[in-house]
Short mmCIF file of C-alpha atoms and ligand atoms in Angstrom, two decimals:
data_model
loop_
_atom_site.label_atom_id
_atom_site.label_comp_id
_atom_site.label_asym_id
_atom_site.label_seq_id
_atom_site.Cartn_x
_atom_site.Cartn_y
_atom_site.Cartn_z
CA UNK R 649 -30.62 43.68 12.15
CA UNK R 650 -32.69 46.71 13.10
CA UNK R 651 -32.48 48.74 16.77
CA UNK R 652 -33.74 47.46 19.39
CA UNK R 653 -37.98 47.70 19.91
CA UNK R 654 -40.22 49.06 22.39
CA UNK R 655 -40.88 46.63 25.01
CA UNK R 656 -43.31 46.81 27.65
CA UNK R 657 -40.91 46.12 30.52
CA UNK R 658 -42.79 47.20 33.22
CA UNK R 659 -46.00 44.77 32.56
CA UNK R 660 -43.13 42.27 31.99
CA UNK R 661 -41.09 42.83 35.20
CA UNK R 662 -44.53 41.79 36.97
CA UNK R 663 -44.25 38.23 35.74
CA UNK R 664 -40.86 37.77 37.37
CA UNK R 665 -40.74 37.37 40.96
CA UNK R 666 -39.42 40.71 40.62
CA UNK R 667 -41.09 41.73 44.34
CA UNK R 668 -41.51 45.56 45.13
CA UNK R 669 -42.87 48.11 43.44
CA UNK R 670 -41.70 48.79 39.77
CA UNK R 671 -39.52 51.85 39.70
CA UNK R 672 -37.74 52.45 35.99
CA UNK R 673 -35.51 50.53 33.42
CA UNK R 674 -33.30 51.17 31.00
CA UNK R 675 -31.45 49.59 28.20
CA UNK R 676 -28.10 47.83 29.00
CA UNK R 677 -24.98 46.57 27.91
CA UNK R 678 -23.80 46.16 24.64
CA UNK R 679 -24.52 43.29 22.83
CA UNK R 680 -24.87 42.69 19.54
CA UNK R 681 -27.86 39.94 19.62
CA UNK R 682 -30.11 40.14 22.83
CA UNK R 683 -31.82 43.29 24.38
CA UNK R 684 -30.85 44.01 27.78
CA UNK R 685 -32.84 46.14 30.53
CA UNK R 686 -31.93 47.20 34.02
CA UNK R 687 -35.52 46.93 36.09
CA UNK R 688 -34.98 48.99 39.69
CA UNK R 689 -37.89 47.90 41.94
CA UNK R 690 -38.50 49.46 45.33
CA UNK R 691 -38.82 47.33 47.85
CA UNK R 692 -40.61 48.75 51.10
CA UNK R 693 -37.89 52.09 50.58
CA UNK R 694 -34.66 49.90 49.47
CA UNK R 695 -33.78 50.11 45.30
CA UNK R 696 -33.42 46.11 43.97
CA UNK R 697 -31.91 46.45 40.32
CA UNK R 698 -32.44 42.81 38.06
CA UNK R 699 -31.28 42.21 34.51
CA UNK R 700 -34.76 41.54 32.38
CA UNK R 701 -33.41 40.29 28.99
CA UNK R 702 -35.10 39.34 25.71
CA UNK R 703 -33.55 36.27 23.41
CA UNK R 704 -33.11 37.08 20.04
CA UNK R 705 -35.16 33.72 18.79
CA UNK R 706 -33.78 34.73 15.36
CA UNK R 707 -30.81 32.91 16.59
CA UNK R 708 -31.32 31.30 19.20
CA UNK R 709 -34.30 29.18 17.79
CA UNK R 710 -34.32 26.89 20.73
CA UNK R 711 -34.72 28.85 24.32
CA UNK R 712 -36.24 26.26 25.85
CA UNK R 713 -32.48 24.57 25.25
CA UNK R 714 -30.54 28.07 26.23
CA UNK R 715 -32.70 28.06 29.28
CA UNK R 716 -32.17 24.52 30.33
CA UNK R 717 -28.19 25.01 29.75
CA UNK R 718 -28.04 28.17 31.75
CA UNK R 719 -30.12 27.06 34.68
CA UNK R 720 -28.10 23.29 34.85
CA UNK R 721 -24.70 25.45 34.14
CA UNK R 722 -25.41 28.00 37.14
CA UNK R 723 -26.89 25.84 39.84
CA UNK R 724 -23.93 23.62 39.32
CA UNK R 725 -21.80 26.56 39.52
CA UNK R 726 -23.24 28.06 42.64
CA UNK R 727 -23.08 24.07 44.42
CA UNK R 728 -19.69 24.38 44.23
CA UNK R 729 -19.17 28.05 45.40
CA UNK R 730 -21.41 27.19 47.94
CA UNK R 731 -19.75 23.85 49.34
CA UNK R 732 -16.08 25.95 49.71
CA UNK R 733 -18.46 28.76 51.36
CA UNK R 734 -17.25 31.68 49.07
CA UNK R 735 -18.62 34.66 50.21
CA UNK R 736 -20.24 36.69 48.25
CA UNK R 737 -21.46 34.05 45.43
CA UNK R 738 -24.23 35.48 43.65
CA UNK R 739 -21.70 38.25 42.81
CA UNK R 740 -19.61 35.64 41.55
CA UNK R 741 -22.24 33.31 39.53
CA UNK R 742 -25.66 34.23 37.25
CA UNK R 743 -28.70 33.88 39.14
CA UNK R 744 -31.56 33.12 37.39
CA UNK R 745 -34.65 35.07 38.65
CA UNK R 746 -37.90 32.39 37.61
CA UNK R 747 -41.33 33.95 36.91
CA UNK R 748 -44.02 34.48 39.29
CA UNK R 749 -45.48 30.84 38.05
CA UNK R 750 -42.34 29.54 38.86
CA UNK R 751 -41.31 28.50 35.03
CA UNK R 752 -37.96 29.81 34.36
CA UNK R 753 -38.65 32.03 31.06
CA UNK R 754 -41.18 33.82 29.82
CA UNK R 755 -42.83 33.57 26.51
CA UNK R 756 -44.69 37.27 25.45
CA UNK R 757 -47.55 37.49 22.96
CA UNK R 758 -45.42 38.02 20.23
CA UNK R 759 -43.23 34.60 20.88
CA UNK R 760 -40.48 36.66 22.49
CA UNK R 761 -38.84 34.86 25.56
CA UNK R 762 -37.80 36.50 28.49
CA UNK R 763 -35.49 36.08 31.26
CA UNK R 764 -34.01 37.63 34.20
CA UNK R 765 -31.31 37.65 36.51
CA UNK R 766 -30.20 39.07 39.99
CA UNK R 767 -28.49 42.20 39.04
CA UNK R 768 -23.97 42.34 40.22
CA UNK R 769 -24.09 45.18 41.81
CA UNK R 770 -20.36 47.57 42.66
CA UNK R 771 -18.94 45.84 39.44
CA UNK R 772 -18.82 46.33 35.28
CA UNK R 773 -18.44 44.81 32.25
CA UNK R 774 -15.55 46.85 29.38
CA UNK R 775 -15.81 46.58 26.14
CA UNK R 776 -12.06 47.61 25.95
CA UNK R 777 -8.96 47.17 28.28
CA UNK R 778 -6.06 48.98 28.84
CA UNK R 779 -4.89 47.54 32.09
CA UNK R 780 -2.64 44.03 31.73
CA UNK R 781 -3.86 43.60 35.18
CA UNK R 782 -7.56 44.01 34.10
CA UNK R 783 -6.85 40.79 31.29
CA UNK R 784 -4.99 38.95 33.72
CA UNK R 785 -8.23 39.20 36.07
CA UNK R 786 -10.65 38.75 33.07
CA UNK R 787 -8.48 35.32 31.80
CA UNK R 788 -8.18 33.72 35.04
CA UNK R 789 -12.08 34.03 35.63
CA UNK R 790 -13.18 32.63 31.86
CA UNK R 791 -9.97 29.66 33.36
CA UNK R 792 -12.45 29.32 36.77
CA UNK R 793 -15.71 28.61 34.63
CA UNK R 794 -14.33 26.37 32.59
CA UNK R 795 -12.51 24.64 35.47
CA UNK R 796 -15.98 25.02 37.75
CA UNK R 797 -17.87 23.11 34.62
CA UNK R 798 -15.85 20.82 33.65
CA UNK R 799 -16.93 17.92 36.30
CA UNK R 800 -20.27 18.74 34.94
CA UNK R 801 -22.27 15.10 35.04
CA UNK R 802 -25.85 13.97 33.05
CA UNK R 803 -26.55 14.64 29.47
CA UNK R 804 -24.56 16.58 27.17
CA UNK R 805 -25.15 20.06 27.02
CA UNK R 806 -27.26 21.59 24.04
CA UNK R 807 -25.61 23.02 20.99
CA UNK R 808 -27.60 25.95 21.52
CA UNK R 809 -26.39 26.89 18.22
CA UNK R 810 -25.14 23.90 16.10
CA UNK R 811 -21.30 24.57 14.77
CA UNK R 812 -21.10 27.59 15.99
CA UNK R 813 -17.54 28.15 16.29
CA UNK R 814 -17.12 25.48 13.80
CA UNK R 815 -14.22 27.30 11.44
CA UNK R 816 -15.11 24.87 8.71
CA UNK R 817 -18.61 25.40 8.50
CA UNK R 818 -18.10 29.48 9.44
CA UNK R 819 -15.88 29.49 6.26
CA UNK R 820 -18.30 27.87 3.70
CA UNK R 821 -21.17 30.05 4.95
CA UNK R 822 -18.55 32.87 3.74
CA UNK R 823 -18.12 31.31 0.80
CA UNK R 824 -22.18 30.65 -0.02
CA UNK R 825 -22.19 34.54 1.21
CA UNK R 826 -19.42 35.78 -1.92
CA UNK R 827 -21.60 32.92 -4.22
CA UNK R 828 -25.22 34.35 -3.74
CA UNK R 829 -24.35 38.10 -3.22
CA UNK R 830 -27.58 39.18 -1.92
CA UNK R 831 -26.75 43.11 -1.44
CA UNK R 832 -24.62 43.47 -4.16
CA UNK R 833 -21.81 44.79 -2.47
CA UNK R 834 -19.64 41.70 -4.23
CA UNK R 835 -17.57 43.70 -6.40
CA UNK R 836 -16.42 46.91 -3.95
CA UNK R 837 -14.82 44.21 -1.46
CA UNK R 838 -13.40 41.89 -3.94
CA UNK R 839 -9.77 42.31 -2.03
CA UNK R 840 -11.55 41.50 1.04
CA UNK R 841 -12.93 38.05 -0.29
CA UNK R 842 -9.44 37.11 -1.56
CA UNK R 843 -7.93 37.89 1.61
CA UNK R 844 -9.83 35.40 3.36
CA UNK R 845 -9.65 32.84 0.62
CA UNK R 846 -6.09 32.92 1.32
CA UNK R 847 -6.28 31.93 5.17
CA UNK R 848 -8.79 29.07 4.23
CA UNK R 849 -6.15 26.05 5.53
CA UNK R 850 -6.36 27.42 8.60
CA UNK R 851 -9.85 27.36 9.38
CA UNK R 852 -9.21 22.97 9.32
CA UNK R 853 -6.01 23.10 11.98
CA UNK R 854 -8.78 22.42 15.22
CA UNK R 855 -10.82 20.64 13.59
CA UNK R 856 -8.57 17.77 12.32
CA UNK R 857 -6.53 17.38 15.97
CA UNK R 858 -10.22 16.81 17.29
CA UNK R 859 -11.29 14.37 14.29
CA UNK R 860 -8.15 12.21 15.38
CA UNK R 861 -7.95 12.40 19.00
CA UNK R 862 -5.24 15.18 19.91
CA UNK R 863 -7.61 17.86 21.31
CA UNK R 864 -10.54 16.93 23.57
CA UNK R 865 -14.45 18.31 23.67
CA UNK R 866 -15.26 19.90 26.71
CA UNK R 867 -17.62 22.59 27.81
CA UNK R 868 -16.84 26.26 27.39
CA UNK R 869 -18.27 29.20 26.53
CA UNK R 870 -17.73 29.71 23.78
CA UNK R 871 -18.44 33.34 23.90
CA UNK R 872 -15.39 34.92 25.65
CA UNK R 873 -15.76 38.89 24.51
CA UNK R 874 -13.64 40.78 27.75
CA UNK R 875 -17.31 42.24 27.96
CA UNK R 876 -18.88 39.15 28.86
CA UNK R 877 -16.98 39.56 32.73
CA UNK R 878 -18.50 41.51 35.28
CA UNK R 879 -14.48 43.28 37.62
CA UNK R 880 -15.28 44.21 40.68
CA UNK R 881 -14.94 48.48 40.90
CA UNK R 882 -13.35 48.63 43.92
CA UNK R 883 -10.57 45.18 43.31
CA UNK R 884 -10.66 44.74 40.24
CA UNK R 885 -11.28 41.18 40.16
CA UNK R 886 -12.99 38.98 37.18
CA UNK R 887 -16.36 38.72 39.49
CA UNK R 888 -18.74 37.00 37.51
CA UNK R 889 -18.93 35.34 33.63
CA UNK R 890 -21.80 36.25 31.79
CA UNK R 891 -23.96 35.69 28.34
CA UNK R 892 -24.33 32.11 29.11
CA UNK R 893 -26.52 31.71 25.87
CA UNK R 894 -23.47 30.07 24.29
CA UNK R 895 -21.72 27.69 26.82
CA UNK R 896 -22.67 24.51 24.92
CA UNK R 897 -19.40 21.55 23.94
CA UNK R 898 -16.61 22.99 22.48
CA UNK R 899 -12.61 23.41 22.70
CA UNK R 900 -10.77 26.09 25.22
CA UNK R 901 -9.16 27.20 22.00
CA UNK R 902 -12.88 29.50 21.01
CA UNK R 903 -12.38 30.45 24.43
CA UNK R 904 -8.94 31.48 24.89
CA UNK R 905 -9.21 32.50 21.02
CA UNK R 906 -11.43 35.40 21.89
CA UNK R 907 -10.03 36.70 24.53
CA UNK R 908 -7.42 37.55 22.92
CA UNK R 909 -9.49 38.92 20.02
CA UNK R 910 -11.27 41.24 22.04
CA UNK R 911 -8.46 41.90 24.58
CA UNK R 912 -5.56 42.41 22.80
CA UNK R 913 -6.87 44.32 20.39
CA UNK R 914 -5.61 47.83 19.83
CA UNK R 915 -8.37 49.19 19.05
CA UNK R 916 -12.49 48.96 18.97
CA UNK R 917 -13.72 46.42 17.52
CA UNK R 918 -15.41 48.40 14.72
CA UNK R 919 -12.22 51.41 14.89
CA UNK R 920 -13.03 53.08 10.80
CA UNK R 921 -9.16 53.22 11.04
CA UNK R 922 -7.94 50.15 10.39
CA UNK R 923 -4.52 50.99 10.11
CA UNK R 924 -4.68 51.55 14.22
CA UNK R 925 -5.73 47.96 14.74
CA UNK R 926 -2.19 46.01 16.61
CA UNK R 927 -1.88 43.23 18.75
CA UNK R 928 -0.95 44.17 22.04
CA UNK R 929 1.86 41.52 22.97
CA UNK R 930 1.47 42.71 27.13
CA UNK R 931 -2.16 41.81 27.19
CA UNK R 932 -1.43 38.76 25.47
CA UNK R 933 0.94 37.71 28.03
CA UNK R 934 -0.79 38.74 30.91
CA UNK R 935 -4.27 36.80 29.31
CA UNK R 936 -1.65 33.83 28.99
CA UNK R 937 -0.99 34.24 32.91
CA UNK R 938 -4.02 34.74 34.29
CA UNK R 939 -5.83 31.84 32.08
CA UNK R 940 -2.68 29.65 32.80
CA UNK R 941 -3.39 30.35 36.79
CA UNK R 942 -6.74 28.40 36.68
CA UNK R 943 -6.88 26.05 34.00
CA UNK R 944 -3.53 24.53 33.83
CA UNK R 945 -4.56 22.38 35.65
CA UNK R 946 -7.18 20.51 34.12
CA UNK R 947 -5.28 21.62 29.96
CA UNK R 948 -3.72 18.86 28.33
CA UNK R 949 -0.27 19.15 26.94
CA UNK R 950 -1.35 19.70 23.45
CA UNK R 951 -4.57 22.12 24.57
CA UNK R 952 -1.41 24.57 25.45
CA UNK R 953 0.67 23.82 22.30
CA UNK R 954 -2.55 25.95 20.40
CA UNK R 955 -3.73 28.67 22.61
CA UNK R 956 -1.36 31.42 20.64
CA UNK R 957 -2.96 30.22 17.15
CA UNK R 958 -6.77 29.78 18.53
CA UNK R 959 -6.27 33.86 18.63
CA UNK R 960 -5.64 34.00 14.97
CA UNK R 961 -8.38 31.43 14.05
CA UNK R 962 -11.10 32.92 16.29
CA UNK R 963 -10.12 36.58 14.61
CA UNK R 964 -10.30 35.42 11.33
CA UNK R 965 -13.59 33.17 12.09
CA UNK R 966 -15.35 36.35 12.94
CA UNK R 967 -13.35 38.20 10.08
CA UNK R 968 -15.49 35.92 8.51
CA UNK R 969 -18.74 36.30 9.76
CA UNK R 970 -18.71 40.18 9.79
CA UNK R 971 -17.53 40.22 6.13
CA UNK R 972 -20.46 37.54 5.38
CA UNK R 973 -23.12 39.14 7.09
CA UNK R 974 -21.93 42.14 4.77
CA UNK R 975 -22.24 40.79 1.64
CA UNK R 976 -25.53 38.92 2.97
CA UNK R 977 -26.88 42.95 3.79
CA UNK R 978 -26.47 42.41 7.15
CA UNK R 979 -29.51 40.55 8.60
CA UNK R 980 -27.12 38.90 12.04
CA UNK R 981 -25.43 41.75 13.68
CA UNK R 982 -26.67 44.16 15.34
CA UNK R 983 -25.44 47.75 13.21
CA UNK R 984 -26.08 51.03 13.68
CA UNK R 985 -24.29 52.79 10.60
CA UNK R 986 -23.65 51.72 6.78
CA UNK R 987 -20.74 49.71 6.16
CA UNK R 988 -20.29 49.20 9.96
CA UNK R 989 -19.73 44.94 9.32
CA UNK R 990 -17.48 45.66 7.08
CA UNK R 991 -15.74 48.24 9.17
CA UNK R 992 -15.73 45.11 11.84
CA UNK R 993 -14.69 42.99 8.85
CA UNK R 994 -11.25 45.49 8.36
CA UNK R 995 -10.35 45.66 11.73
CA UNK R 996 -10.13 41.58 12.57
CA UNK R 997 -8.53 41.45 9.08
CA UNK R 998 -5.71 43.69 10.52
CA UNK R 999 -5.76 41.85 14.19
CA UNK R 1000 -4.91 38.46 11.78
CA UNK R 1001 -2.06 40.44 10.39
CA UNK R 1002 -0.74 41.49 13.39
CA UNK R 1003 -1.30 38.25 15.21
CA UNK R 1004 0.81 36.77 12.76
CA UNK R 1005 3.71 38.86 12.46
CA UNK R 1006 3.64 38.28 16.60
CA UNK R 1007 3.04 34.77 16.67
CA UNK R 1008 6.76 33.19 16.99
CA UNK R 1009 6.80 35.70 20.28
CA UNK R 1010 3.41 34.25 21.50
CA UNK R 1011 3.82 30.63 20.82
CA UNK R 1012 6.91 30.94 23.26
CA UNK R 1013 5.79 33.00 25.29
CA UNK R 1014 2.69 30.19 26.27
CA UNK R 1015 5.30 27.48 26.52
CA UNK R 1016 8.07 29.19 28.46
CA UNK R 1017 4.35 30.80 30.69
CA UNK R 1018 3.22 26.47 30.78
CA UNK R 1019 7.19 25.17 32.10
CA UNK R 1020 7.17 27.92 35.09
CA UNK R 1021 3.78 25.79 36.66
C1 GN1 M 1877 -22.18 38.22 19.65
O1 GN1 M 1877 -24.07 38.97 21.82
P1 GN1 M 1877 -22.20 39.77 22.01
O2 GN1 M 1877 -21.85 40.71 21.53
O3 GN1 M 1877 -21.97 38.85 23.10
C2 GN1 M 1877 -21.97 36.92 18.91
C3 GN1 M 1877 -20.39 36.72 19.58
C4 GN1 M 1877 -19.05 37.57 18.48
C5 GN1 M 1877 -20.08 38.44 18.33
C6 GN1 M 1877 -19.09 39.79 18.38
C7 GN1 M 1877 -24.69 34.10 19.46
O4 GN1 M 1877 -21.39 38.17 20.87
O5 GN1 M 1877 -20.09 35.06 18.73
O6 GN1 M 1877 -18.04 37.10 18.20
O7 GN1 M 1877 -21.30 39.32 19.03
N1 GN1 M 1877 -22.50 36.09 19.59
C8 GN1 M 1877 -23.83 35.25 18.79
O8 GN1 M 1877 -19.08 41.04 18.55
O9 GN1 M 1877 -23.68 34.86 17.64
MG1 MG M 1878 -22.14 39.88 25.25
#
């Protein structure tokens, strides 16, 4: 996927209700999909920052549905925070900034869709955490998010990317990429392809449980990377969940599993030396503690039983996605070096293997923590 293009951010910012004089803008965040900027405005002597973000419409082909979901979810959560008198509610849920014409997003002359948010000051997102306290806080925040949206009424939220976490579909897409070999790289990654193929039976486990009614569909975030939660600078509290494009119906395991994938890992997601990758049990335990502290009250026994498994499954899912993208010639994830997606694959594969070796202990910890209540 190509790098960020030049956008006229100053002109775009004027379309939104971002009052004051434009001062500056800068790229922001490390997302693989959208383009994100912070915009600084001077409001009669006070500097105020906003977020301006281009939705990648090659991937989110219905930005209108994305914005509809986000508007509904953020308004619902803001209403709840207001009702309980939560202090600093605007730092605890994203707030959309409307356009000057009243619409919730702006479409520029090139078919790009833009949206604005309040900038959350005094907090930051971490791409990698080494502290169990931060891991626990992040998991607590995602549990709270799920709890807040659990009782949302009205129509089912739109599937902004259909089958996003359907691991059978992900496997089939991977198999198609192998067959088509669009990049001509198949011969170089025969071992990696086989590694995925031997794990094919895992992809149906949760889907079968959903089909037979053991697990139930809820509203989930679906992209719970550790860098999608803003943590307070002063207190380390997990304040606000970001990156809401994929909020849609799903299984709680998709969220917990991606937290395990991105938080327990000992390296960056794209580490070049996969032999350095391990699943860190203390980080896993912190996630379980944090998540259950807020999610226990609504989770079923069956949901809890598959939390440990979910980390392995979602890591395998990303392994399949990265290897498929490599085979397809890198059309999806932003890359900044040759073989970037292959490196990402190798890291995921190493993490799956590390989880496989510690799975029993992970399962035991979840059971023990769930019982403690
Ligand atoms: C993408 O945009 P970002 O970096 O938060 C991707 C996730 C992957 C992640 C892997 C819409 O998320 O599904 O888990 O990269 N988002 C989409 O790092 O495909
Ligand atoms: Mg993100």
